[in-house]
Coordinates of C-alpha atoms and ligand atoms in Angstrom, one line a residue:
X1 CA 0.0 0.0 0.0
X2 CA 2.9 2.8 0.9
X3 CA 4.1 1.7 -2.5
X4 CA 1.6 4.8 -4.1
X5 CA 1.5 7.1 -1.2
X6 CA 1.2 10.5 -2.5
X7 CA 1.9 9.4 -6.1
X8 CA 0.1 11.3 -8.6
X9 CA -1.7 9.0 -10.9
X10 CA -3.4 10.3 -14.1
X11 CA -6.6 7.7 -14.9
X12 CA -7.7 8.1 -18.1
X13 CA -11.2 7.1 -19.1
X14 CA -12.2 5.8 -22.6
X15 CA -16.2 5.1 -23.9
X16 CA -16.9 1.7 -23.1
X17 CA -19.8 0.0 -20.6
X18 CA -16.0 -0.9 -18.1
X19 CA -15.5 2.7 -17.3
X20 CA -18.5 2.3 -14.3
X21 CA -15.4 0.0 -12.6
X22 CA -12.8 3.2 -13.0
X23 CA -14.8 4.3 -10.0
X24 CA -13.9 2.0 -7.5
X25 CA -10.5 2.1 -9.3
X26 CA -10.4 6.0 -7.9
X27 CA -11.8 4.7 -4.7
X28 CA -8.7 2.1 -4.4
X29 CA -6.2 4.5 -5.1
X30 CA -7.0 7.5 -2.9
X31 CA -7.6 4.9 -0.4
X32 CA -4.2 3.9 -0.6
X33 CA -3.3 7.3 -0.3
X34 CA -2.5 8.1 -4.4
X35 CA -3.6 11.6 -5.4
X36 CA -6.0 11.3 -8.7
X37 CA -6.7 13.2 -11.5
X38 CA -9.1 11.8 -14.1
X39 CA -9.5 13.0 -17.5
X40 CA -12.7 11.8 -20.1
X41 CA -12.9 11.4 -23.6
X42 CA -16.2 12.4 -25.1
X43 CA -17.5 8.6 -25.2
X44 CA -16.5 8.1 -22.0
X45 CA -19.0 10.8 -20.8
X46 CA -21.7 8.7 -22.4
X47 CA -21.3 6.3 -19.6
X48 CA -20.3 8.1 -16.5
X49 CA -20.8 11.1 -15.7
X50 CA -17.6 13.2 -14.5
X51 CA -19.4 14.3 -11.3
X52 CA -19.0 10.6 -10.1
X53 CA -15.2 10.8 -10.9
X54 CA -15.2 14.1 -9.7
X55 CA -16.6 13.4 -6.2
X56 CA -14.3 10.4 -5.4
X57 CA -11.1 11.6 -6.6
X58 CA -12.0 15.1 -5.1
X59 CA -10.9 16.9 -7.8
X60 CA -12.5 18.5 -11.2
X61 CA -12.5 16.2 -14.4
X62 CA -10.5 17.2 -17.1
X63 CA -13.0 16.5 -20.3
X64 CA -11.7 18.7 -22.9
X65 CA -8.4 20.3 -24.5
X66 CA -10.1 24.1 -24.8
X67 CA -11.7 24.4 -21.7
X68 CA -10.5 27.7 -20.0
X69 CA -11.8 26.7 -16.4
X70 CA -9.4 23.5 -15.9
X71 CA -7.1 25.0 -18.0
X72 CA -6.2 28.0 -15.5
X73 CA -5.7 25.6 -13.3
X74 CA -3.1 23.5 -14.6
X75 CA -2.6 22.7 -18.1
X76 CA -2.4 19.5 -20.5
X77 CA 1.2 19.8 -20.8
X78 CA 1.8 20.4 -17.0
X79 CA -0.9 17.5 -16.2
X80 CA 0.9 15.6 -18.0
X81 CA 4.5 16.5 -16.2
X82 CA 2.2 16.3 -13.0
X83 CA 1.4 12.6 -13.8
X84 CA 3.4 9.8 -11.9
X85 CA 2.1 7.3 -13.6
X86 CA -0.3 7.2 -16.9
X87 CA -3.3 4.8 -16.9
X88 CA -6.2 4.4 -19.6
X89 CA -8.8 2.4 -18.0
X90 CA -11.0 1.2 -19.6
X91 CA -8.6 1.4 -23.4
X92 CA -11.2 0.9 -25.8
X93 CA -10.3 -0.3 -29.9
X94 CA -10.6 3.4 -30.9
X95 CA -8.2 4.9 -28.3
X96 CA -5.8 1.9 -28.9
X97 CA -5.6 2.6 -32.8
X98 CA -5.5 6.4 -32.4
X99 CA -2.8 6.1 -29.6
X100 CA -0.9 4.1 -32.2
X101 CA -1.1 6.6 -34.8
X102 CA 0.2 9.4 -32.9
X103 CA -3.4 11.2 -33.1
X104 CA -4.1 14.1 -30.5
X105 CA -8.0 14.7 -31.4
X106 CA -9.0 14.8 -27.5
X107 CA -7.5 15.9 -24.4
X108 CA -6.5 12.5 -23.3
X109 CA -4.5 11.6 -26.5
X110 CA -3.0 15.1 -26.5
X111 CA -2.0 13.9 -22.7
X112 CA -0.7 10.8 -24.1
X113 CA 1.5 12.8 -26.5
X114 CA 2.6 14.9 -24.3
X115 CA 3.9 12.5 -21.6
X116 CA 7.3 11.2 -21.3
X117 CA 6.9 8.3 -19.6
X118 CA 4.9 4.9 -20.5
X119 CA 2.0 4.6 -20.6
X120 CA -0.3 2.0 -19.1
X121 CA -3.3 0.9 -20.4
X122 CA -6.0 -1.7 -19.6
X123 CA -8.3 -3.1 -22.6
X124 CA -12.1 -3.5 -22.6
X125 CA -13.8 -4.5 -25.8
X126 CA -16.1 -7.3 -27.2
X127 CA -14.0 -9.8 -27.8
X128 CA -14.8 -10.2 -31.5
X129 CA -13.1 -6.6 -31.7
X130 CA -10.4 -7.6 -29.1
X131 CA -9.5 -10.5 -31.3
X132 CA -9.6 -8.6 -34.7
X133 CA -5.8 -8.7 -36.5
X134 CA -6.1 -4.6 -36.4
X135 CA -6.7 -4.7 -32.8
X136 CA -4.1 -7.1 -32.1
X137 CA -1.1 -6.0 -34.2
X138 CA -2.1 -1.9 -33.0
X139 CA -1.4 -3.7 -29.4
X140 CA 1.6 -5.9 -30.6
X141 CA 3.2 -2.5 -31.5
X142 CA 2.2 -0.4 -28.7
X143 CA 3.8 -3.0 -26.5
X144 CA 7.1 -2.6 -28.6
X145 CA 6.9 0.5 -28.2
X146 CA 7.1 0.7 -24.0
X147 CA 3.4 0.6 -23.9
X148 CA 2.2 -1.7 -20.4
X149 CA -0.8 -3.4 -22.0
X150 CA -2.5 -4.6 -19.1
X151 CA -5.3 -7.5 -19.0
X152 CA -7.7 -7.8 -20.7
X153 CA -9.4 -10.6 -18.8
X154 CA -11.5 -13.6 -20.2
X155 CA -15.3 -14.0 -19.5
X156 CA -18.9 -13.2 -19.9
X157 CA -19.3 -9.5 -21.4
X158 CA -21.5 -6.9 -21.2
X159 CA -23.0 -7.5 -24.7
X160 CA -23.4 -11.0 -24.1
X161 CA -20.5 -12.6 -26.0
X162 CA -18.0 -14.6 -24.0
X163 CA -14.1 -14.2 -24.8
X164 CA -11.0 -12.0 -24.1
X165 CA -11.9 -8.1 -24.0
X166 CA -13.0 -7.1 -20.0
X167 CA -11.3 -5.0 -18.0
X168 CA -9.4 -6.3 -15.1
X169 CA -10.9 -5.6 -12.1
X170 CA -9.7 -2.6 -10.1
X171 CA -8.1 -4.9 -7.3
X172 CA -5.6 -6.3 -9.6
X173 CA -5.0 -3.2 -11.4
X174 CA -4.1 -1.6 -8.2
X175 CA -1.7 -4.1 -8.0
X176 CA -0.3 -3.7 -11.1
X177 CA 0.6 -0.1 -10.7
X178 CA 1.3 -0.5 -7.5
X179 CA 4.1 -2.9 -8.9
X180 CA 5.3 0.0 -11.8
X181 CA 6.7 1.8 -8.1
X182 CA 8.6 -1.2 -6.5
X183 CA 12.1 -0.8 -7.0
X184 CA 13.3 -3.1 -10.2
X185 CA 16.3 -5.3 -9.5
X186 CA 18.1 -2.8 -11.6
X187 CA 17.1 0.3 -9.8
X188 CA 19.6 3.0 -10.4
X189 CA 22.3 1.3 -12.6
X190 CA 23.1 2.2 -16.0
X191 CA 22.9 -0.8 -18.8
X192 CA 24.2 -0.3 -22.6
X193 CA 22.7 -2.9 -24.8
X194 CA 23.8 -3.0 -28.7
X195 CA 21.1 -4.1 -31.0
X196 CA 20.3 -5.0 -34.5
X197 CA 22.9 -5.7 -37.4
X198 CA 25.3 -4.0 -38.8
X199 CA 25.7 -2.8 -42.8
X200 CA 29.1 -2.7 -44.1
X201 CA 29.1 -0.6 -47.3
X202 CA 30.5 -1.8 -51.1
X203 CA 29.8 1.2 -52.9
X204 CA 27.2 3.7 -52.7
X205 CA 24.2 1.7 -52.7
X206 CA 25.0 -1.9 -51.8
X207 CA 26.0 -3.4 -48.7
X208 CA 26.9 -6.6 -46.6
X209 CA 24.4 -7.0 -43.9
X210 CA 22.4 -9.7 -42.0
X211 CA 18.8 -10.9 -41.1
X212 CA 19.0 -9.1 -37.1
X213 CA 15.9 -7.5 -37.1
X214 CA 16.7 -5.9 -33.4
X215 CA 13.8 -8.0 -31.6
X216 CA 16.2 -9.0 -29.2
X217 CA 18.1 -6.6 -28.4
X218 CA 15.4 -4.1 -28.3
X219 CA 13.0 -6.5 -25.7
X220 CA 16.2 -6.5 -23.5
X221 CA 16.4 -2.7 -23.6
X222 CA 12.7 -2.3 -22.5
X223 CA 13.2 -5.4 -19.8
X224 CA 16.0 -3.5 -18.2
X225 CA 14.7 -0.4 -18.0
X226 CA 11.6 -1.5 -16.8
X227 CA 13.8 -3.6 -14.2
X228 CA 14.7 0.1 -13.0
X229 CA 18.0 0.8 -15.4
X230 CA 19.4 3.6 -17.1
X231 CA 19.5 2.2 -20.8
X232 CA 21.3 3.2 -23.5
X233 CA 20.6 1.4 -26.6
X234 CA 23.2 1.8 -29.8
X235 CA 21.2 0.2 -32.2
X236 CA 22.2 -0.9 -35.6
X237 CA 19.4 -0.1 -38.8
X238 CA 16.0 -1.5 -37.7
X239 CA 12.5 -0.7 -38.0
X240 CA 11.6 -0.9 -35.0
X241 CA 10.5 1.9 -32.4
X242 CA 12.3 2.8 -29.8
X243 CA 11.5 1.4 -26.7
X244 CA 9.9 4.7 -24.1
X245 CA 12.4 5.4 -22.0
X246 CA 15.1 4.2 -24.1
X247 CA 18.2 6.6 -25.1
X248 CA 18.8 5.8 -28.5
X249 CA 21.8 6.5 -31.0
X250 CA 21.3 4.5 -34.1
X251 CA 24.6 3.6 -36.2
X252 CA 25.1 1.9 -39.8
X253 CA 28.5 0.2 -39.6
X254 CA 30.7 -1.8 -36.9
X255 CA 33.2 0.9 -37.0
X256 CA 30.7 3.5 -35.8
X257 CA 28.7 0.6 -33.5
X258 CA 32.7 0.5 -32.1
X259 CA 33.1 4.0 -31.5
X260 CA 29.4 4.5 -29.7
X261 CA 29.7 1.9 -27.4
X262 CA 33.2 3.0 -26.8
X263 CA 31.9 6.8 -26.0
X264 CA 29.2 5.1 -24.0
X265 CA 30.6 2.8 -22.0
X266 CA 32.5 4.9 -18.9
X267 CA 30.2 4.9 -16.3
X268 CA 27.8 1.2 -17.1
X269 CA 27.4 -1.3 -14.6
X270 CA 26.0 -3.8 -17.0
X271 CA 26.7 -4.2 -21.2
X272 CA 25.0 -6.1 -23.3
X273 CA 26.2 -7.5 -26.4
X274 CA 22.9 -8.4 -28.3
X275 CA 24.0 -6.9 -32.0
X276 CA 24.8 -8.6 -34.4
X277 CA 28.2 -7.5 -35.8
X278 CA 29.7 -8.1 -39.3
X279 CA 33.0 -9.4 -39.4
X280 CA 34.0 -8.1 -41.9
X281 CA 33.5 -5.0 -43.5
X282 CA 34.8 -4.3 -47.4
X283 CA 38.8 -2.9 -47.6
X284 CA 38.1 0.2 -49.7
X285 CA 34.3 1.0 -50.9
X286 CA 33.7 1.7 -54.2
X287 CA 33.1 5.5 -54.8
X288 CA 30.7 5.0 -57.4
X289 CA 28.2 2.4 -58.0
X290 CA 29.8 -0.9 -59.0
X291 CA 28.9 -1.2 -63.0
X292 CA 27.5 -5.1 -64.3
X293 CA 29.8 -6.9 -66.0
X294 CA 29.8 -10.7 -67.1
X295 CA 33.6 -11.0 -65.0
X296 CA 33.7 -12.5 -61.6
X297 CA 34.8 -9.6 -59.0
X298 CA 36.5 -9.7 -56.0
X299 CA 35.8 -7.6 -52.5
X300 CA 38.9 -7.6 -50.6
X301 CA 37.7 -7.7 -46.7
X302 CA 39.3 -6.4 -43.4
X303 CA 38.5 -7.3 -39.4
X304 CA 36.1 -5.4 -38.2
X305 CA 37.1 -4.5 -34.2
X306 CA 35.8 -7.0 -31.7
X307 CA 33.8 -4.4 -30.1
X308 CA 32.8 -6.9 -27.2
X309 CA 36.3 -7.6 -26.3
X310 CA 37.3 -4.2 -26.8
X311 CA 34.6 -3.3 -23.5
X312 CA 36.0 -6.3 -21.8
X313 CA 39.8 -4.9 -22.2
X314 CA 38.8 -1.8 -20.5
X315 CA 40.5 -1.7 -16.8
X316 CA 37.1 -0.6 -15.2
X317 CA 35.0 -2.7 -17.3
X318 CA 31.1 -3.5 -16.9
X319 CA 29.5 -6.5 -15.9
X320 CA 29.2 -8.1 -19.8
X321 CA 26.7 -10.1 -21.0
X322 CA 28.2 -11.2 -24.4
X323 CA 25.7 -13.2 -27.2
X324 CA 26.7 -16.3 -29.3
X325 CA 25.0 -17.3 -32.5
X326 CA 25.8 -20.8 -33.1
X327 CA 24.7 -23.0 -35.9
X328 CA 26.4 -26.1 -34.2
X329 CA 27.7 -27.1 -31.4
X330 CA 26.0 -24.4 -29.3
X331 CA 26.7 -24.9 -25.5
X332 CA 31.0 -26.0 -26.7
X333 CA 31.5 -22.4 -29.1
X334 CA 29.6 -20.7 -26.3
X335 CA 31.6 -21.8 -23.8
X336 CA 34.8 -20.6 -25.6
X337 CA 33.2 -17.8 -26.5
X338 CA 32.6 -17.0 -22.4
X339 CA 36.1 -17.7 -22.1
X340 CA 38.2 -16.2 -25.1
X341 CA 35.9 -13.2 -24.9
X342 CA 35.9 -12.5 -20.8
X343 CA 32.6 -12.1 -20.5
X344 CA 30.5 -12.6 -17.0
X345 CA 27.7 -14.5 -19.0
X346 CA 27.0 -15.2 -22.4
X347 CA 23.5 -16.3 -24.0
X348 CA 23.4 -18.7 -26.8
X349 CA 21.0 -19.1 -29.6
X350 CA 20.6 -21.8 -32.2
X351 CA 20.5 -19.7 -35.3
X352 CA 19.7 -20.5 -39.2
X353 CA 15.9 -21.3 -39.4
X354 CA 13.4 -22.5 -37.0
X355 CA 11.9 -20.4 -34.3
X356 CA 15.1 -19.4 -32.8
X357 CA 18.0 -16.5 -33.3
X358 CA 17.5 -14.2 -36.1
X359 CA 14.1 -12.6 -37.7
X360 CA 11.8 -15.1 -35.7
X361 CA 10.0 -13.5 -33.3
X362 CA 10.6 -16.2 -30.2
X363 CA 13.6 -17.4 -29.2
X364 CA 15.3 -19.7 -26.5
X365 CA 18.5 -19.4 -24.8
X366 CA 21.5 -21.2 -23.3
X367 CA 22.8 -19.1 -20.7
X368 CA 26.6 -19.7 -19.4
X369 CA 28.4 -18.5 -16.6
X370 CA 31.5 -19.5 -14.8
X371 CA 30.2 -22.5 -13.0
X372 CA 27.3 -22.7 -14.1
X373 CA 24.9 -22.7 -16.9
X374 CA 20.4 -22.2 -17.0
X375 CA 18.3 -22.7 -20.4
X376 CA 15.5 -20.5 -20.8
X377 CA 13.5 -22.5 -23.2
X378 CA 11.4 -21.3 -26.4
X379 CA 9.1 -18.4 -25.7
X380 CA 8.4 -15.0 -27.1
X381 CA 11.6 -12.6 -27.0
X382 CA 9.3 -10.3 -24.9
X383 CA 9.4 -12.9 -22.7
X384 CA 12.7 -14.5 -22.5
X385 CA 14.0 -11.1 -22.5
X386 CA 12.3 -10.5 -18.9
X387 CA 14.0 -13.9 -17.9
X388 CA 17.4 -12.8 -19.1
X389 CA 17.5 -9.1 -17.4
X390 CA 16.2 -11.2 -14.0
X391 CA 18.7 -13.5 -14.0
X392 CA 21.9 -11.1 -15.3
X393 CA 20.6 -8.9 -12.2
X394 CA 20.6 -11.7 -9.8
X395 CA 24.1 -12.2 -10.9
X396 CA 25.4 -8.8 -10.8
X397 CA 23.4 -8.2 -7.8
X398 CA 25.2 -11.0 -6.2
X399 CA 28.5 -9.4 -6.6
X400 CA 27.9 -6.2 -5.3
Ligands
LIG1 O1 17.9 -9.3 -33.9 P1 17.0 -10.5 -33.9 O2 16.4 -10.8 -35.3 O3 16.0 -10.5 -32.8 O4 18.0 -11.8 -33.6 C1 18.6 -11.9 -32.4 C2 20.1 -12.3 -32.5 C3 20.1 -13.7 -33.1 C4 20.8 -11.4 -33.4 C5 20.7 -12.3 -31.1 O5 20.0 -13.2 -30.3 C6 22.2 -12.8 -31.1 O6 22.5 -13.9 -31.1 N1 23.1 -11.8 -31.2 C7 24.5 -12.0 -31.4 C8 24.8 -12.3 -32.8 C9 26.3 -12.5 -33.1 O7 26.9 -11.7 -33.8 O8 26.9 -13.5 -32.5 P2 28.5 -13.9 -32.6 O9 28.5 -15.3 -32.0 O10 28.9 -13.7 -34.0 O11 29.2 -12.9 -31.7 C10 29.5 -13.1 -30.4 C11 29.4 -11.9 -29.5 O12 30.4 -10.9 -30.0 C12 28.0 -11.1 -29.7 O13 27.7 -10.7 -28.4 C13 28.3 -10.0 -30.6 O14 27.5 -8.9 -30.3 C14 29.8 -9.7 -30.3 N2 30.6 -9.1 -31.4 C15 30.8 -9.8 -32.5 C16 31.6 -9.3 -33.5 C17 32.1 -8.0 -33.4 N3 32.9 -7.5 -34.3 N4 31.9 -7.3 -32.3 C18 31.1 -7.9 -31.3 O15 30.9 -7.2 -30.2

């Protein structure tokens, strides 16, 4: 309960038959001593009145971008600075899809714009709309994006159907934001991940690359920080979203991936090597465009810097988390990789097809320590991400 003392918690409230159970949401939190504000889209007022809202979080409703009165009193960018913590409860399809797109058409999507921390939010739908492929791949990308997606719960609906799409009940939604203000295991360290691949240029429009899409890398940036880290993320060309909360600095080659983590890297407690980094990278790049001809031709290729090895050389260096990508032999190269490499840890994948390693969107992992060793079998990467940040920080952790 002390967890949300005095925390200022902005509940925003979408049109849907759910947002009669916001109400005893309010009640919860100001009964565990939160501060609420509440702001309405125009559906939501449909539903619930804001006097209801208004008299149990003691405060006026915010219901609309132009209106003077609230406005004098604090404004949508300062509510949204005021904010602690984000909630939408009830979500509904409409908000999720206009939240996606970056659309600022009420005052709570203008507050969602403006904030610059994640947001949570808490589905309710019928479930036929819940389980439509817009719905879901709007809330696939949300998530990606830093977004808390949080329920929805299976059963009996309003409407009649029976399926995915209510809200969570209040109780466990006070849970769940009590849990956003525990500390994570990584409270208050900093944590540089590398992502994605690298492209090594041939000329001025053709380059060697590989299939990372930066899933990986990118789940482990949003696990960390959401396990309390500082995260710096050099990421490699993707098209992904950054993760909220993220510091970013995107690169194209190894040579510049080398000289970003090197720029980064005083000051981490934890590094993880997640990229994955060419090799090689062509000798001397063609200034113009390589003409077609019916010869064979040659590209003459040089070492790329072992940028991994380069951050475990350093005399105050991090607490490393190193990657191997193995098409055989996966726990043997791993465990030389562990070694030649000084690393703390090292995760292994089994790469080249299947659901594993690059492109796929789960993965499983051998992880490999001095002394010891845990798999982390097939899941999604969200997921095996989470398990890989808990168990690095229950490793570092141990040391300190
Ligand atoms: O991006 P996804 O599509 O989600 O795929 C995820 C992944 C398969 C890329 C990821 O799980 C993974 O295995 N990343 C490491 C890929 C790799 O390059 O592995 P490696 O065994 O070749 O390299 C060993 C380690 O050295 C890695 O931590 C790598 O980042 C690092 N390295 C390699 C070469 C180099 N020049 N510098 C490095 O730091």
């Amino acid at each position: 309960m002390e967890l949300i003392f005095k925390k200022k918690i902005l509940l925003g409230v979408t049109g849907g038959i759910a947002a009669y159970k916001s109400a005893e949401l309010i009640r919860l939190l100001i009964k565990a001593g939160a501060e609420v504000r509440v702001v309405m889209t125009p559906a939501a007022r449909e539903f619930v009145q804001p006097l209801t809202y208004q008299a149990l979080s003691g405060h006026k409703v915010y219901t609309d971008v132009f209106d003077a009165e609230a406005e004098s009193a604090m404004d949508h960018i300062e509510l949204a600075r005021w904010a602690d913590l984000m909630i939408v409860a009830p979500a509904s399809a409409n908000f999720i899809a206009k939240l996606l797109d970056g659309y600022a058409d009420n005052l709570l999507l203008t507050l969602c714009l403006a904030s610059k921390q994640a947001v949570a939010i808490a589905p309710a739908m019928n479930q036929q709309m819940y389980l439509n492929q817009a719905t879901q791949d709007n809330i696939h990308r949300l998530k990606s994006r830093g977004v808390k997606i949080w329920g929805p719960a299976q059963g009996e609906q309003a409407c009649g159907d029976v399926g995915p799409g209510r809200m969570l009940e209040p109780e466990a939604l006070l849970g769940l934001i009590e849990g956003r203000f525990s500390p994570g295991k990584l409270s208050g360290k900093k944590v540089l991940i590398t992502a994605g691949p690298t492209h090594e240029a041939i000329d001025p429009v053709r380059y060697i690359g590989n299939r990372s899409t930066g899933r990986m890398g990118y789940a482990l940036a949003r696990e960390a920080f959401d396990a309390g880290a500082e995260v710096t993320l050099v990421s490699g060309p993707v098209s992904l979203d950054s993760p909220a909360g993220v510091d970013r600095i995107s690169v194209t080659s190894a040579l510049e991936m080398h000289d970003a983590v090197l720029s980064q890297v005083s000051g981490a407690d934890l590094f993880i090597a997640c990229a994955a980094v060419a090799d090689y990278r062509v000798t001397v790049v063609a200034p113009q465009k390589i003409k077609k001809s019916a010869k064979n031709i040659q590209l003459e290729l040089t070492p790329n810097p072992d940028i991994l090895s380069a951050v475990t050389r350093l005399e105050n260096k991090p607490f490393t988390l190193g990657f191997a990508a193995e098409t055989e032999k996966l726990e043997q190269n791993a465990a030389d990789k562990l070694k030649r490499k000084n690393l703390d840890m090292i995760a292994a994948n089994q790469v080249g097809g299947g659901q594993t390693g690059f492109e796929s969107d789960t993965n499983e992992l051998l992880v490999l320590w001095p002394g010891g060793k845990q798999m982390l079998s097939l899941n999604h990467k969200n997921e095996i991400a989470k398990q890989l940040i808990d168990l690095l920080a229950d490793h570092y952790n141990a040391l300190e």
